[in-house]
């Protein structure tokens, strides 16, 4: 069953000091950025107004309230700052039900919604209205005597819903396997795919190209699952584009775990080596020469290309030998747009060093069009991330796509 809901944002407009014509687009912008980064495929969202969004999740019968509660916190900080005396000025309402009921609720004006909070019988039939808070999720149709006093319903700034997290962890769902395309900006074409695999009991998919929130808690298990996904894809009909396999640097520097990785990689077809690459993540700013040489010798038995992923825009590529690896990828950090673009600019200033070493430069965790256009303007050759390609069920390498048509959504 697909969960369908209307998310409605309530803001104490008088305390923002902003005119409605300014506040509405700001709420829509900040909410859209949050949902774009967190509410990802196979889940979908669509703006209905500046203050409301249609949300769907085909893998659940109710929505992930914990993530939505964080949206309230995020909006609170962006509109009012982080002071405790400013808390409680942003609220969220969630109406879940049939598609028809959700559309009817989305069409209600503020006065009608306020009246429905006092009298749930005024809600469209076939749905349920809830307030989203970090400590509980209280249905609006709860008996009046059992509810808190009715008024503005604000998001609290406390811990998220533990009972709902436990319930989510107990669900048994099939794993979510997929890939995300690597885009070559100089030719407007996807040239390969980064493999991903997410256990079915996780609420947020795992991915090397979407920042810390999507990184695995158990790297070795994640890497092994991705190798299995790649093996299944290679077993299908060709031709095959380059598949990048996640490989944890911290594991590969340990002899015992490196042996386990080699055993794992040896399960891949030998004749597919030309279509395989290693995306080595968790790489320090200045990897030891001996460690990198050992890792390289191990991986090149099974893959053709090696990519090093770093969060440091000043990664010391000048210390690498020419062609020591195929590429180095900068992972853009968490934070606001300005800080992320500043990191991107620092990395772009060093592109000449990469060319001298004959090592390709790349940027990942590109989240939106502003960052994509900044990469293109800076002549970054390769880009990945949710602003470039969302999670796909099949490889997209080889597909031409003009930059204005990105991100590539689910095929």
mmCIF file of C-alpha atoms in Angstrom:
data_model
loop_
_atom_site.group_PDB
_atom_site.id
_atom_site.type_symbol
_atom_site.label_atom_id
_atom_site.label_comp_id
_atom_site.label_asym_id
_atom_site.label_seq_id
_atom_site.Cartn_x
_atom_site.Cartn_y
_atom_site.Cartn_z
ATOM 1 C CA UNK A 1 0.000 0.000 0.000
ATOM 2 C CA UNK A 2 1.260 3.486 -0.850
ATOM 3 C CA UNK A 3 1.107 6.089 1.897
ATOM 4 C CA UNK A 4 -0.329 9.400 0.642
ATOM 5 C CA UNK A 5 -0.486 12.592 2.707
ATOM 6 C CA UNK A 6 -0.608 16.366 2.608
ATOM 7 C CA UNK A 7 2.034 18.100 4.724
ATOM 8 C CA UNK A 8 1.033 21.595 5.792
ATOM 9 C CA UNK A 9 3.437 24.137 7.325
ATOM 10 C CA UNK A 10 2.131 26.726 9.793
ATOM 11 C CA UNK A 11 4.303 29.763 10.514
ATOM 12 C CA UNK A 12 3.756 32.598 13.002
ATOM 13 C CA UNK A 13 4.038 35.186 10.245
ATOM 14 C CA UNK A 14 3.822 38.237 12.513
ATOM 15 C CA UNK A 15 6.997 37.239 14.355
ATOM 16 C CA UNK A 16 9.030 36.800 11.176
ATOM 17 C CA UNK A 17 8.738 40.454 10.247
ATOM 18 C CA UNK A 18 8.248 39.379 6.634
ATOM 19 C CA UNK A 19 5.453 40.234 4.254
ATOM 20 C CA UNK A 20 3.313 37.291 3.044
ATOM 21 C CA UNK A 21 4.620 37.766 -0.495
ATOM 22 C CA UNK A 22 8.145 37.166 0.823
ATOM 23 C CA UNK A 23 7.449 34.588 3.547
ATOM 24 C CA UNK A 24 5.535 32.138 1.345
ATOM 25 C CA UNK A 25 8.312 31.659 -1.231
ATOM 26 C CA UNK A 26 10.880 31.360 1.578
ATOM 27 C CA UNK A 27 8.921 28.574 3.283
ATOM 28 C CA UNK A 28 8.486 26.818 -0.079
ATOM 29 C CA UNK A 29 12.206 27.155 -0.854
ATOM 30 C CA UNK A 30 13.473 25.860 2.500
ATOM 31 C CA UNK A 31 10.905 23.068 2.629
ATOM 32 C CA UNK A 32 11.680 22.034 -0.939
ATOM 33 C CA UNK A 33 15.436 21.894 -0.259
ATOM 34 C CA UNK A 34 14.856 19.737 2.824
ATOM 35 C CA UNK A 35 12.481 17.346 1.058
ATOM 36 C CA UNK A 36 14.745 17.137 -1.983
ATOM 37 C CA UNK A 37 17.592 15.992 0.237
ATOM 38 C CA UNK A 38 15.658 13.726 2.628
ATOM 39 C CA UNK A 39 12.430 12.574 1.000
ATOM 40 C CA UNK A 40 13.982 10.621 -1.825
ATOM 41 C CA UNK A 41 13.061 7.905 -4.298
ATOM 42 C CA UNK A 42 11.033 5.742 -4.201
ATOM 43 C CA UNK A 43 9.278 8.350 -2.055
ATOM 44 C CA UNK A 44 8.076 11.415 -3.926
ATOM 45 C CA UNK A 45 6.875 14.919 -3.109
ATOM 46 C CA UNK A 46 5.207 17.710 -5.035
ATOM 47 C CA UNK A 47 4.472 21.294 -3.918
ATOM 48 C CA UNK A 48 0.792 22.186 -3.777
ATOM 49 C CA UNK A 49 1.128 25.717 -2.366
ATOM 50 C CA UNK A 50 3.930 27.653 -0.687
ATOM 51 C CA UNK A 51 2.905 26.009 2.586
ATOM 52 C CA UNK A 52 1.756 22.516 1.583
ATOM 53 C CA UNK A 53 3.214 19.452 -0.141
ATOM 54 C CA UNK A 54 1.849 16.177 -1.454
ATOM 55 C CA UNK A 55 3.939 13.289 -0.082
ATOM 56 C CA UNK A 56 3.910 9.630 -1.151
ATOM 57 C CA UNK A 57 5.812 6.563 0.009
ATOM 58 C CA UNK A 58 5.133 3.358 -1.978
ATOM 59 C CA UNK A 59 6.999 1.209 0.548
ATOM 60 C CA UNK A 60 4.949 2.101 3.612
ATOM 61 C CA UNK A 61 1.386 2.437 4.803
ATOM 62 C CA UNK A 62 2.228 5.528 6.876
ATOM 63 C CA UNK A 63 4.831 8.247 6.480
ATOM 64 C CA UNK A 64 8.139 8.682 8.261
ATOM 65 C CA UNK A 65 7.142 11.238 10.862
ATOM 66 C CA UNK A 66 10.625 11.391 12.358
ATOM 67 C CA UNK A 67 12.080 12.901 9.177
ATOM 68 C CA UNK A 68 9.200 15.345 8.850
ATOM 69 C CA UNK A 69 9.654 16.509 12.449
ATOM 70 C CA UNK A 70 13.208 17.462 11.501
ATOM 71 C CA UNK A 71 11.793 19.636 8.725
ATOM 72 C CA UNK A 72 10.012 21.658 11.408
ATOM 73 C CA UNK A 73 13.272 22.069 13.296
ATOM 74 C CA UNK A 74 15.062 23.061 10.086
ATOM 75 C CA UNK A 75 12.464 25.692 9.192
ATOM 76 C CA UNK A 76 12.484 26.993 12.759
ATOM 77 C CA UNK A 77 16.231 27.675 12.586
ATOM 78 C CA UNK A 78 16.201 29.142 9.075
ATOM 79 C CA UNK A 79 13.315 31.540 9.774
ATOM 80 C CA UNK A 80 13.952 32.462 13.399
ATOM 81 C CA UNK A 81 17.488 31.374 14.330
ATOM 82 C CA UNK A 82 18.563 28.969 17.055
ATOM 83 C CA UNK A 83 17.705 30.897 20.224
ATOM 84 C CA UNK A 84 15.515 29.017 22.704
ATOM 85 C CA UNK A 85 13.296 32.076 23.125
ATOM 86 C CA UNK A 86 12.442 31.776 19.440
ATOM 87 C CA UNK A 87 11.237 28.156 19.632
ATOM 88 C CA UNK A 88 7.727 27.147 18.739
ATOM 89 C CA UNK A 89 6.944 29.402 15.801
ATOM 90 C CA UNK A 90 6.795 26.752 13.087
ATOM 91 C CA UNK A 91 4.255 23.953 13.119
ATOM 92 C CA UNK A 92 3.463 20.966 10.911
ATOM 93 C CA UNK A 93 0.192 19.202 10.213
ATOM 94 C CA UNK A 94 -0.079 15.920 8.342
ATOM 95 C CA UNK A 95 -3.285 14.679 6.753
ATOM 96 C CA UNK A 96 -3.071 11.020 5.676
ATOM 97 C CA UNK A 97 -5.660 9.058 3.761
ATOM 98 C CA UNK A 98 -6.916 8.289 0.280
ATOM 99 C CA UNK A 99 -5.649 10.376 -2.627
ATOM 100 C CA UNK A 100 -9.084 12.014 -2.950
ATOM 101 C CA UNK A 101 -9.235 12.916 0.750
ATOM 102 C CA UNK A 102 -5.706 14.306 0.689
ATOM 103 C CA UNK A 103 -6.471 16.508 -2.319
ATOM 104 C CA UNK A 104 -9.603 17.780 -0.584
ATOM 105 C CA UNK A 105 -7.644 18.653 2.546
ATOM 106 C CA UNK A 106 -4.992 20.460 0.508
ATOM 107 C CA UNK A 107 -7.719 22.674 -0.946
ATOM 108 C CA UNK A 108 -8.898 23.873 2.504
ATOM 109 C CA UNK A 109 -7.972 27.408 3.509
ATOM 110 C CA UNK A 110 -6.427 28.273 6.884
ATOM 111 C CA UNK A 111 -9.767 29.085 8.492
ATOM 112 C CA UNK A 112 -11.219 25.717 7.465
ATOM 113 C CA UNK A 113 -8.189 23.875 8.843
ATOM 114 C CA UNK A 114 -8.434 25.763 12.147
ATOM 115 C CA UNK A 115 -12.099 24.840 12.400
ATOM 116 C CA UNK A 116 -11.322 21.186 11.663
ATOM 117 C CA UNK A 117 -8.816 21.142 14.518
ATOM 118 C CA UNK A 118 -11.674 22.063 16.855
ATOM 119 C CA UNK A 119 -14.162 19.738 15.166
ATOM 120 C CA UNK A 120 -12.584 16.750 13.324
ATOM 121 C CA UNK A 121 -15.952 15.985 11.701
ATOM 122 C CA UNK A 122 -15.206 18.902 9.363
ATOM 123 C CA UNK A 123 -12.238 17.036 7.867
ATOM 124 C CA UNK A 124 -12.629 15.373 4.450
ATOM 125 C CA UNK A 125 -13.841 11.782 4.941
ATOM 126 C CA UNK A 126 -11.309 9.007 4.481
ATOM 127 C CA UNK A 127 -8.363 10.633 6.221
ATOM 128 C CA UNK A 128 -6.787 11.532 9.556
ATOM 129 C CA UNK A 129 -5.189 14.782 10.661
ATOM 130 C CA UNK A 130 -2.175 14.645 12.984
ATOM 131 C CA UNK A 131 0.123 17.148 14.566
ATOM 132 C CA UNK A 132 3.796 16.295 14.091
ATOM 133 C CA UNK A 133 5.939 16.722 17.160
ATOM 134 C CA UNK A 134 9.303 15.329 18.086
ATOM 135 C CA UNK A 135 7.909 13.496 21.100
ATOM 136 C CA UNK A 136 4.601 12.189 19.875
ATOM 137 C CA UNK A 137 2.183 12.086 16.981
ATOM 138 C CA UNK A 138 -1.250 13.003 18.271
ATOM 139 C CA UNK A 139 -4.322 12.429 16.036
ATOM 140 C CA UNK A 140 -6.577 15.454 15.733
ATOM 141 C CA UNK A 141 -9.642 13.182 16.058
ATOM 142 C CA UNK A 142 -8.596 12.181 19.593
ATOM 143 C CA UNK A 143 -11.402 12.950 22.104
ATOM 144 C CA UNK A 144 -11.255 16.637 23.153
ATOM 145 C CA UNK A 145 -10.863 15.804 26.815
ATOM 146 C CA UNK A 146 -7.760 13.726 26.023
ATOM 147 C CA UNK A 147 -6.146 16.335 23.812
ATOM 148 C CA UNK A 148 -3.960 19.241 24.730
ATOM 149 C CA UNK A 149 -5.588 22.684 24.561
ATOM 150 C CA UNK A 150 -6.296 23.491 20.935
ATOM 151 C CA UNK A 151 -4.401 26.387 19.387
ATOM 152 C CA UNK A 152 -1.385 26.776 17.147
ATOM 153 C CA UNK A 153 0.267 23.348 16.913
ATOM 154 C CA UNK A 154 4.029 23.767 17.030
ATOM 155 C CA UNK A 155 6.889 21.366 16.432
ATOM 156 C CA UNK A 156 8.946 20.771 19.584
ATOM 157 C CA UNK A 157 12.759 20.727 19.529
ATOM 158 C CA UNK A 158 13.194 17.474 21.472
ATOM 159 C CA UNK A 159 14.114 13.885 20.626
ATOM 160 C CA UNK A 160 12.296 12.205 17.724
ATOM 161 C CA UNK A 161 9.624 9.537 18.051
ATOM 162 C CA UNK A 162 11.328 6.484 19.576
ATOM 163 C CA UNK A 163 8.288 4.239 19.374
ATOM 164 C CA UNK A 164 7.842 4.867 15.660
ATOM 165 C CA UNK A 165 11.549 4.238 15.034
ATOM 166 C CA UNK A 166 11.261 0.904 16.827
ATOM 167 C CA UNK A 167 8.217 -0.046 14.793
ATOM 168 C CA UNK A 168 10.008 0.866 11.573
ATOM 169 C CA UNK A 169 13.005 -1.244 12.559
ATOM 170 C CA UNK A 170 10.778 -4.285 12.993
ATOM 171 C CA UNK A 171 9.366 -4.121 9.486
ATOM 172 C CA UNK A 172 10.660 -6.733 7.099
ATOM 173 C CA UNK A 173 11.056 -5.324 3.621
ATOM 174 C CA UNK A 174 13.125 -6.493 0.647
ATOM 175 C CA UNK A 175 16.439 -4.668 0.144
ATOM 176 C CA UNK A 176 16.460 -1.569 -2.032
ATOM 177 C CA UNK A 177 19.161 -2.114 -4.653
ATOM 178 C CA UNK A 178 20.065 0.452 -7.250
ATOM 179 C CA UNK A 179 22.570 2.779 -8.873
ATOM 180 C CA UNK A 180 23.111 6.509 -9.344
ATOM 181 C CA UNK A 181 24.613 7.819 -12.545
ATOM 182 C CA UNK A 182 27.988 9.563 -12.925
ATOM 183 C CA UNK A 183 27.613 12.583 -15.220
ATOM 184 C CA UNK A 184 30.419 13.795 -17.498
ATOM 185 C CA UNK A 185 29.804 17.546 -17.730
ATOM 186 C CA UNK A 186 32.115 18.075 -20.723
ATOM 187 C CA UNK A 187 29.990 15.815 -22.964
ATOM 188 C CA UNK A 188 26.580 15.867 -21.215
ATOM 189 C CA UNK A 189 26.483 12.105 -20.834
ATOM 190 C CA UNK A 190 26.292 9.577 -18.011
ATOM 191 C CA UNK A 191 29.456 7.479 -18.155
ATOM 192 C CA UNK A 192 28.893 5.050 -15.296
ATOM 193 C CA UNK A 193 26.964 4.264 -12.142
ATOM 194 C CA UNK A 194 27.688 4.070 -8.416
ATOM 195 C CA UNK A 195 26.155 0.916 -6.923
ATOM 196 C CA UNK A 196 24.030 1.015 -3.778
ATOM 197 C CA UNK A 197 22.172 -1.477 -1.593
ATOM 198 C CA UNK A 198 19.934 -0.714 1.386
ATOM 199 C CA UNK A 199 18.553 -3.299 3.846
ATOM 200 C CA UNK A 200 14.766 -3.287 3.855
ATOM 201 C CA UNK A 201 14.461 -2.312 7.518
ATOM 202 C CA UNK A 202 16.181 1.071 7.065
ATOM 203 C CA UNK A 203 14.048 4.175 6.623
ATOM 204 C CA UNK A 204 16.620 6.101 4.554
ATOM 205 C CA UNK A 205 18.485 4.587 1.637
ATOM 206 C CA UNK A 206 22.244 4.195 1.662
ATOM 207 C CA UNK A 207 24.344 5.922 -0.950
ATOM 208 C CA UNK A 208 27.946 7.041 -1.501
ATOM 209 C CA UNK A 209 26.796 10.122 -3.410
ATOM 210 C CA UNK A 210 24.429 11.781 -0.925
ATOM 211 C CA UNK A 211 26.476 12.768 2.113
ATOM 212 C CA UNK A 212 26.886 11.556 5.693
ATOM 213 C CA UNK A 213 23.181 10.926 6.348
ATOM 214 C CA UNK A 214 23.212 8.122 3.769
ATOM 215 C CA UNK A 215 26.499 6.446 4.674
ATOM 216 C CA UNK A 216 26.394 2.878 6.041
ATOM 217 C CA UNK A 217 26.829 2.084 9.725
ATOM 218 C CA UNK A 218 28.428 -1.247 8.743
ATOM 219 C CA UNK A 219 30.742 -0.479 5.771
ATOM 220 C CA UNK A 220 31.860 -4.060 5.153
ATOM 221 C CA UNK A 221 28.297 -5.386 4.976
ATOM 222 C CA UNK A 222 27.308 -2.494 2.695
ATOM 223 C CA UNK A 223 30.272 -3.061 0.397
ATOM 224 C CA UNK A 224 29.535 -6.798 0.194
ATOM 225 C CA UNK A 225 25.878 -6.149 -0.628
ATOM 226 C CA UNK A 226 26.915 -3.754 -3.413
ATOM 227 C CA UNK A 227 29.265 -6.345 -4.916
ATOM 228 C CA UNK A 228 26.342 -8.785 -5.000
ATOM 229 C CA UNK A 229 24.168 -6.159 -6.722
ATOM 230 C CA UNK A 230 26.890 -5.546 -9.324
ATOM 231 C CA UNK A 231 27.199 -9.286 -9.981
ATOM 232 C CA UNK A 232 23.467 -9.503 -10.709
ATOM 233 C CA UNK A 233 23.600 -6.505 -13.029
ATOM 234 C CA UNK A 234 26.572 -7.904 -14.918
ATOM 235 C CA UNK A 235 24.733 -11.196 -15.357
ATOM 236 C CA UNK A 236 22.022 -9.403 -17.319
ATOM 237 C CA UNK A 237 22.139 -8.605 -21.019
ATOM 238 C CA UNK A 238 24.829 -6.099 -22.095
ATOM 239 C CA UNK A 239 26.462 -3.878 -23.019
ATOM 240 C CA UNK A 240 27.405 -2.690 -19.538
ATOM 241 C CA UNK A 241 28.714 0.726 -18.530
ATOM 242 C CA UNK A 242 31.228 1.206 -15.719
ATOM 243 C CA UNK A 243 29.931 0.158 -12.281
ATOM 244 C CA UNK A 244 31.594 1.775 -9.250
ATOM 245 C CA UNK A 245 31.729 -0.488 -6.196
ATOM 246 C CA UNK A 246 31.919 1.070 -2.709
ATOM 247 C CA UNK A 247 35.160 0.070 -0.946
ATOM 248 C CA UNK A 248 35.947 1.312 2.575
ATOM 249 C CA UNK A 249 39.518 2.636 2.888
ATOM 250 C CA UNK A 250 39.660 1.993 6.653
ATOM 251 C CA UNK A 251 38.876 -1.670 6.074
ATOM 252 C CA UNK A 252 41.301 -2.083 3.193
ATOM 253 C CA UNK A 253 44.294 -0.859 5.214
ATOM 254 C CA UNK A 254 43.859 -3.831 7.597
ATOM 255 C CA UNK A 255 45.404 -7.023 6.258
ATOM 256 C CA UNK A 256 42.713 -9.384 7.579
ATOM 257 C CA UNK A 257 39.844 -7.301 6.183
ATOM 258 C CA UNK A 258 41.687 -6.676 2.923
ATOM 259 C CA UNK A 259 41.839 -10.445 2.438
ATOM 260 C CA UNK A 260 38.082 -10.631 3.027
ATOM 261 C CA UNK A 261 37.515 -7.916 0.434
ATOM 262 C CA UNK A 262 39.656 -9.723 -2.126
ATOM 263 C CA UNK A 263 37.691 -12.895 -1.537
ATOM 264 C CA UNK A 264 34.475 -10.927 -2.006
ATOM 265 C CA UNK A 265 35.665 -9.242 -5.227
ATOM 266 C CA UNK A 266 36.867 -12.569 -6.616
ATOM 267 C CA UNK A 267 33.213 -13.632 -6.909
ATOM 268 C CA UNK A 268 32.738 -11.131 -9.747
ATOM 269 C CA UNK A 269 33.176 -12.400 -13.323
ATOM 270 C CA UNK A 270 36.779 -12.084 -14.482
ATOM 271 C CA UNK A 271 35.778 -10.934 -17.943
ATOM 272 C CA UNK A 272 33.857 -7.987 -16.400
ATOM 273 C CA UNK A 273 36.958 -6.278 -14.999
ATOM 274 C CA UNK A 274 36.806 -3.635 -17.722
ATOM 275 C CA UNK A 275 33.355 -2.590 -16.523
ATOM 276 C CA UNK A 276 34.259 -2.375 -12.825
ATOM 277 C CA UNK A 277 35.730 0.447 -10.747
ATOM 278 C CA UNK A 278 36.334 0.954 -7.030
ATOM 279 C CA UNK A 279 34.894 3.995 -5.250
ATOM 280 C CA UNK A 280 37.167 4.088 -2.199
ATOM 281 C CA UNK A 281 35.524 6.138 0.553
ATOM 282 C CA UNK A 282 36.584 7.291 4.025
ATOM 283 C CA UNK A 283 39.941 8.430 2.588
ATOM 284 C CA UNK A 284 42.103 10.733 4.773
ATOM 285 C CA UNK A 285 43.518 14.058 3.548
ATOM 286 C CA UNK A 286 47.016 12.620 3.121
ATOM 287 C CA UNK A 287 46.813 8.840 2.676
ATOM 288 C CA UNK A 288 50.039 7.011 3.441
ATOM 289 C CA UNK A 289 51.972 6.081 0.312
ATOM 290 C CA UNK A 290 52.439 2.457 1.387
ATOM 291 C CA UNK A 291 48.786 2.055 2.346
ATOM 292 C CA UNK A 292 47.593 3.496 -0.960
ATOM 293 C CA UNK A 293 50.030 1.331 -2.930
ATOM 294 C CA UNK A 294 48.823 -1.799 -1.120
ATOM 295 C CA UNK A 295 45.174 -0.958 -1.686
ATOM 296 C CA UNK A 296 45.839 -0.184 -5.339
ATOM 297 C CA UNK A 297 47.646 -3.488 -5.886
ATOM 298 C CA UNK A 298 44.763 -5.409 -4.298
ATOM 299 C CA UNK A 299 41.971 -3.666 -6.168
ATOM 300 C CA UNK A 300 43.530 -3.649 -9.630
ATOM 301 C CA UNK A 301 43.277 -7.434 -9.710
ATOM 302 C CA UNK A 302 39.501 -7.015 -9.998
ATOM 303 C CA UNK A 303 38.737 -3.476 -11.259
ATOM 304 C CA UNK A 304 40.036 -1.150 -13.964
ATOM 305 C CA UNK A 305 39.579 2.262 -12.313
ATOM 306 C CA UNK A 306 40.071 3.519 -8.755
ATOM 307 C CA UNK A 307 38.360 6.618 -7.369
ATOM 308 C CA UNK A 308 39.313 8.135 -3.995
ATOM 309 C CA UNK A 309 36.558 9.984 -2.140
ATOM 310 C CA UNK A 310 37.488 12.753 0.275
ATOM 311 C CA UNK A 311 35.663 15.411 2.270
ATOM 312 C CA UNK A 312 38.704 17.695 2.186
ATOM 313 C CA UNK A 313 38.802 20.252 -0.685
ATOM 314 C CA UNK A 314 42.534 20.577 -0.014
ATOM 315 C CA UNK A 315 43.191 16.878 -0.582
ATOM 316 C CA UNK A 316 46.925 16.656 -1.266
ATOM 317 C CA UNK A 317 46.779 15.293 -4.787
ATOM 318 C CA UNK A 318 50.192 16.821 -5.450
ATOM 319 C CA UNK A 319 51.722 14.075 -3.288
ATOM 320 C CA UNK A 320 50.331 11.322 -5.522
ATOM 321 C CA UNK A 321 52.310 9.879 -8.397
ATOM 322 C CA UNK A 322 50.918 10.593 -11.880
ATOM 323 C CA UNK A 323 48.067 8.202 -12.680
ATOM 324 C CA UNK A 324 48.276 6.779 -9.138
ATOM 325 C CA UNK A 325 44.466 6.575 -9.219
ATOM 326 C CA UNK A 326 41.904 7.305 -11.900
ATOM 327 C CA UNK A 327 40.076 10.069 -10.056
ATOM 328 C CA UNK A 328 39.573 11.915 -6.781
ATOM 329 C CA UNK A 329 36.033 12.889 -5.762
ATOM 330 C CA UNK A 330 35.176 15.671 -3.316
ATOM 331 C CA UNK A 331 32.172 14.916 -1.107
ATOM 332 C CA UNK A 332 30.393 18.220 -0.465
ATOM 333 C CA UNK A 333 29.752 18.667 3.268
ATOM 334 C CA UNK A 334 26.517 19.116 5.149
ATOM 335 C CA UNK A 335 25.627 22.728 5.855
ATOM 336 C CA UNK A 336 24.005 25.680 4.184
ATOM 337 C CA UNK A 337 24.320 26.516 0.512
ATOM 338 C CA UNK A 338 26.916 29.239 1.017
ATOM 339 C CA UNK A 339 29.284 26.982 2.956
ATOM 340 C CA UNK A 340 28.941 24.148 0.435
ATOM 341 C CA UNK A 341 29.680 26.461 -2.491
ATOM 342 C CA UNK A 342 32.724 27.844 -0.661
ATOM 343 C CA UNK A 343 34.113 24.303 -0.306
ATOM 344 C CA UNK A 344 33.404 23.663 -3.986
ATOM 345 C CA UNK A 345 35.305 26.817 -4.986
ATOM 346 C CA UNK A 346 38.331 25.786 -2.889
ATOM 347 C CA UNK A 347 38.370 22.417 -4.633
ATOM 348 C CA UNK A 348 37.958 23.981 -8.085
ATOM 349 C CA UNK A 349 40.966 26.254 -7.481
ATOM 350 C CA UNK A 350 43.141 23.125 -7.378
ATOM 351 C CA UNK A 351 41.908 21.514 -10.614
ATOM 352 C CA UNK A 352 45.168 22.422 -12.334
ATOM 353 C CA UNK A 353 47.040 20.153 -9.897
ATOM 354 C CA UNK A 354 44.774 17.248 -10.865
ATOM 355 C CA UNK A 355 45.442 17.817 -14.549
ATOM 356 C CA UNK A 356 49.205 17.848 -13.943
ATOM 357 C CA UNK A 357 48.925 14.487 -12.169
ATOM 358 C CA UNK A 358 46.670 13.131 -14.939
ATOM 359 C CA UNK A 359 44.002 12.361 -12.340
ATOM 360 C CA UNK A 360 40.376 13.242 -13.012
ATOM 361 C CA UNK A 361 38.564 15.476 -10.499
ATOM 362 C CA UNK A 362 34.933 14.935 -9.493
ATOM 363 C CA UNK A 363 32.348 16.292 -7.039
ATOM 364 C CA UNK A 364 29.603 14.313 -5.337
ATOM 365 C CA UNK A 365 26.653 15.042 -3.032
ATOM 366 C CA UNK A 366 25.532 17.695 -5.533
ATOM 367 C CA UNK A 367 22.028 18.402 -4.259
ATOM 368 C CA UNK A 368 20.447 21.040 -6.484
ATOM 369 C CA UNK A 369 20.714 23.062 -9.662
ATOM 370 C CA UNK A 370 22.726 25.871 -8.077
ATOM 371 C CA UNK A 371 25.470 23.410 -7.120
ATOM 372 C CA UNK A 372 25.295 21.603 -10.461
ATOM 373 C CA UNK A 373 25.675 24.848 -12.394
ATOM 374 C CA UNK A 374 28.560 25.887 -10.137
ATOM 375 C CA UNK A 375 30.349 22.604 -10.948
ATOM 376 C CA UNK A 376 29.800 23.096 -14.672
ATOM 377 C CA UNK A 377 30.995 26.721 -14.520
ATOM 378 C CA UNK A 378 34.132 25.604 -12.657
ATOM 379 C CA UNK A 379 34.803 22.909 -15.313
ATOM 380 C CA UNK A 380 34.533 20.015 -12.847
ATOM 381 C CA UNK A 381 34.544 17.007 -15.213
ATOM 382 C CA UNK A 382 32.400 14.525 -13.247
ATOM 383 C CA UNK A 383 29.472 15.091 -10.877
ATOM 384 C CA UNK A 384 27.138 12.852 -8.910
ATOM 385 C CA UNK A 385 24.453 13.309 -6.285
ATOM 386 C CA UNK A 386 20.675 13.682 -5.890
ATOM 387 C CA UNK A 387 20.789 16.919 -7.902
ATOM 388 C CA UNK A 388 22.287 14.938 -10.800
ATOM 389 C CA UNK A 389 20.673 11.494 -10.666
ATOM 390 C CA UNK A 390 18.252 9.981 -8.160
ATOM 391 C CA UNK A 391 18.428 6.317 -7.227
ATOM 392 C CA UNK A 392 17.673 4.099 -10.245
ATOM 393 C CA UNK A 393 16.798 0.429 -10.502
ATOM 394 C CA UNK A 394 18.971 -0.046 -13.610
ATOM 395 C CA UNK A 395 22.255 1.538 -14.784
ATOM 396 C CA UNK A 396 22.035 4.769 -16.766
ATOM 397 C CA UNK A 397 25.643 4.840 -18.014
ATOM 398 C CA UNK A 398 25.719 5.717 -21.712
ATOM 399 C CA UNK A 399 22.591 7.866 -21.593
ATOM 400 C CA UNK A 400 22.856 11.380 -23.064
ATOM 401 C CA UNK A 401 21.152 14.045 -20.965
ATOM 402 C CA UNK A 402 21.396 17.825 -21.310
ATOM 403 C CA UNK A 403 22.270 19.512 -17.978
ATOM 404 C CA UNK A 404 19.025 21.484 -17.987
ATOM 405 C CA UNK A 405 17.120 18.170 -17.868
ATOM 406 C CA UNK A 406 18.833 17.059 -14.632
ATOM 407 C CA UNK A 407 18.320 15.589 -12.135
ATOM 408 C CA UNK A 408 17.527 12.273 -13.767
ATOM 409 C CA UNK A 409 14.587 10.876 -11.823
ATOM 410 C CA UNK A 410 13.567 7.258 -11.371
ATOM 411 C CA UNK A 411 13.493 5.474 -14.722
#
